[in-house]
C-alpha atoms as a PDB file:
ATOM      1  CA  MET A   1      17.954  22.174  60.400  1.00  0.00           C
ATOM      2  CA  ALA A   2      17.070  25.487  62.029  1.00  0.00           C
ATOM      3  CA  VAL A   3      14.565  25.454  64.857  1.00  0.00           C
ATOM      4  CA  THR A   4      12.058  28.304  64.955  1.00  0.00           C
ATOM      5  CA  SER A   5      10.115  29.409  67.994  1.00  0.00           C
ATOM      6  CA  THR A   6       6.984  31.527  67.583  1.00  0.00           C
ATOM      7  CA  GLY A   7       4.355  32.876  69.910  1.00  0.00           C
ATOM      8  CA  ILE A   8       0.753  32.329  68.829  1.00  0.00           C
ATOM      9  CA  GLY A   9      -1.750  33.794  71.246  1.00  0.00           C
ATOM     10  CA  ASN A  10      -0.660  32.683  74.694  1.00  0.00           C
ATOM     11  CA  ARG A  11       1.116  29.611  73.327  1.00  0.00           C
ATOM     12  CA  GLN A  12       4.744  29.154  72.430  1.00  0.00           C
ATOM     13  CA  GLN A  13       5.313  26.905  69.397  1.00  0.00           C
ATOM     14  CA  ILE A  14       8.605  25.251  68.447  1.00  0.00           C
ATOM     15  CA  TRP A  15       8.911  24.417  64.738  1.00  0.00           C
ATOM     16  CA  ASN A  16      11.262  22.440  62.460  1.00  0.00           C
ATOM     17  CA  LEU A  17      11.800  19.464  64.729  1.00  0.00           C
ATOM     18  CA  GLY A  18      10.958  17.010  61.992  1.00  0.00           C
ATOM     19  CA  ASN A  19       7.295  16.118  61.689  1.00  0.00           C
ATOM     20  CA  ASN A  20       6.522  16.970  65.315  1.00  0.00           C
ATOM     21  CA  ILE A  21       5.292  20.309  66.577  1.00  0.00           C
ATOM     22  CA  ILE A  22       5.685  20.743  70.319  1.00  0.00           C
ATOM     23  CA  ASP A  23       3.169  22.899  72.159  1.00  0.00           C
ATOM     24  CA  THR A  24       5.137  24.200  75.137  1.00  0.00           C
ATOM     25  CA  SER A  25       1.960  25.102  77.029  1.00  0.00           C
ATOM     26  CA  LYS A  26       1.267  21.361  77.254  1.00  0.00           C
ATOM     27  CA  LEU A  27       4.826  20.747  78.440  1.00  0.00           C
ATOM     28  CA  VAL A  28       4.393  23.370  81.145  1.00  0.00           C
ATOM     29  CA  GLU A  29       1.058  21.831  82.132  1.00  0.00           C
ATOM     30  CA  LEU A  30       2.692  18.399  82.443  1.00  0.00           C
ATOM     31  CA  GLU A  31       5.492  19.874  84.572  1.00  0.00           C
ATOM     32  CA  LEU A  32       2.948  21.510  86.875  1.00  0.00           C
ATOM     33  CA  GLN A  33       1.076  18.215  87.201  1.00  0.00           C
ATOM     34  CA  ALA A  34       4.335  16.453  88.083  1.00  0.00           C
ATOM     35  CA  LEU A  35       5.090  19.069  90.740  1.00  0.00           C
ATOM     36  CA  ASP A  36       1.592  18.692  92.191  1.00  0.00           C
ATOM     37  CA  MET A  37       2.070  14.923  92.351  1.00  0.00           C
ATOM     38  CA  LYS A  38       5.354  15.413  94.226  1.00  0.00           C
ATOM     39  CA  LYS A  39       3.684  17.775  96.705  1.00  0.00           C
ATOM     40  CA  THR A  40       0.725  15.465  97.399  1.00  0.00           C
ATOM     41  CA  PRO A  41       2.417  13.285 100.087  1.00  0.00           C
ATOM     42  CA  TYR A  42       3.687  16.409 101.861  1.00  0.00           C
ATOM     43  CA  ASN A  43       0.272  18.062 101.758  1.00  0.00           C
ATOM     44  CA  ASN A  44      -1.444  14.891 103.026  1.00  0.00           C
ATOM     45  CA  GLU A  45       1.003  14.593 105.935  1.00  0.00           C
ATOM     46  CA  LYS A  46       0.644  18.286 106.750  1.00  0.00           C
ATOM     47  CA  GLU A  47      -3.161  18.021 106.738  1.00  0.00           C
ATOM     48  CA  GLN A  48      -3.062  14.949 108.994  1.00  0.00           C
ATOM     49  CA  LEU A  49      -0.724  16.666 111.468  1.00  0.00           C
ATOM     50  CA  THR A  50      -2.933  19.757 111.500  1.00  0.00           C
ATOM     51  CA  GLN A  51      -5.984  17.618 112.276  1.00  0.00           C
ATOM     52  CA  GLU A  52      -4.109  15.855 115.089  1.00  0.00           C
ATOM     53  CA  LYS A  53      -3.012  19.210 116.506  1.00  0.00           C
ATOM     54  CA  LEU A  54      -6.601  20.474 116.495  1.00  0.00           C
ATOM     55  CA  LEU A  55      -7.791  17.253 118.140  1.00  0.00           C
ATOM     56  CA  TYR A  56      -5.131  17.552 120.847  1.00  0.00           C
ATOM     57  CA  ALA A  57      -6.089  21.188 121.533  1.00  0.00           C
ATOM     58  CA  SER A  58      -9.766  20.219 121.714  1.00  0.00           C
ATOM     59  CA  LEU A  59      -9.094  17.344 124.130  1.00  0.00           C
ATOM     60  CA  LYS A  60      -6.841  19.517 126.262  1.00  0.00           C
ATOM     61  CA  LYS A  61      -9.561  22.153 126.515  1.00  0.00           C
ATOM     62  CA  GLU A  62     -12.237  19.546 127.245  1.00  0.00           C
ATOM     63  CA  PHE A  63     -10.272  17.853 130.024  1.00  0.00           C
ATOM     64  CA  SER A  64      -8.699  20.948 131.602  1.00  0.00           C
ATOM     65  CA  SER A  65     -11.306  21.108 134.390  1.00  0.00           C
ATOM     66  CA  LEU A  66     -10.824  17.405 135.150  1.00  0.00           C
ATOM     67  CA  THR A  67      -7.067  17.876 135.227  1.00  0.00           C
ATOM     68  CA  GLN A  68      -7.403  20.821 137.604  1.00  0.00           C
ATOM     69  CA  THR A  69      -9.712  18.802 139.879  1.00  0.00           C
ATOM     70  CA  MET A  70      -7.189  15.955 139.994  1.00  0.00           C
ATOM     71  CA  LYS A  71      -4.391  18.395 140.835  1.00  0.00           C
ATOM     72  CA  ASP A  72      -6.525  19.892 143.606  1.00  0.00           C
ATOM     73  CA  LEU A  73      -7.293  16.422 144.984  1.00  0.00           C
ATOM     74  CA  SER A  74      -3.645  15.415 144.943  1.00  0.00           C
ATOM     75  CA  SER A  75      -2.636  18.543 146.855  1.00  0.00           C
ATOM     76  CA  PHE A  76      -5.441  18.135 149.461  1.00  0.00           C
ATOM     77  CA  LYS A  77      -4.005  17.138 152.833  1.00  0.00           C
ATOM     78  CA  GLY A  78      -6.946  17.216 155.221  1.00  0.00           C
ATOM     79  CA  ASN A  79      -9.590  19.612 156.437  1.00  0.00           C
ATOM     80  CA  GLU A  80      -8.498  22.629 154.429  1.00  0.00           C
ATOM     81  CA  LYS A  81     -10.871  25.462 153.680  1.00  0.00           C
ATOM     82  CA  LYS A  82     -10.538  27.504 150.578  1.00  0.00           C
END
């Protein structure tokens, strides 16, 4: 049995596979969905790490004056004038 492949519009059709006609655009769509499903855990982890990084930067900025005050207090030795 000879298999024939034809292009109809933007679809590729494969013929002479028995009673079944395979629409390769659907196969490609299924492959893309499978790839998206594989990328989902990575994307979720990346998004979570990005949010944590932004939170850390925000907290660091918010507490920088407090940190500097604590450093100044720890280095204070008596009646110093600045």
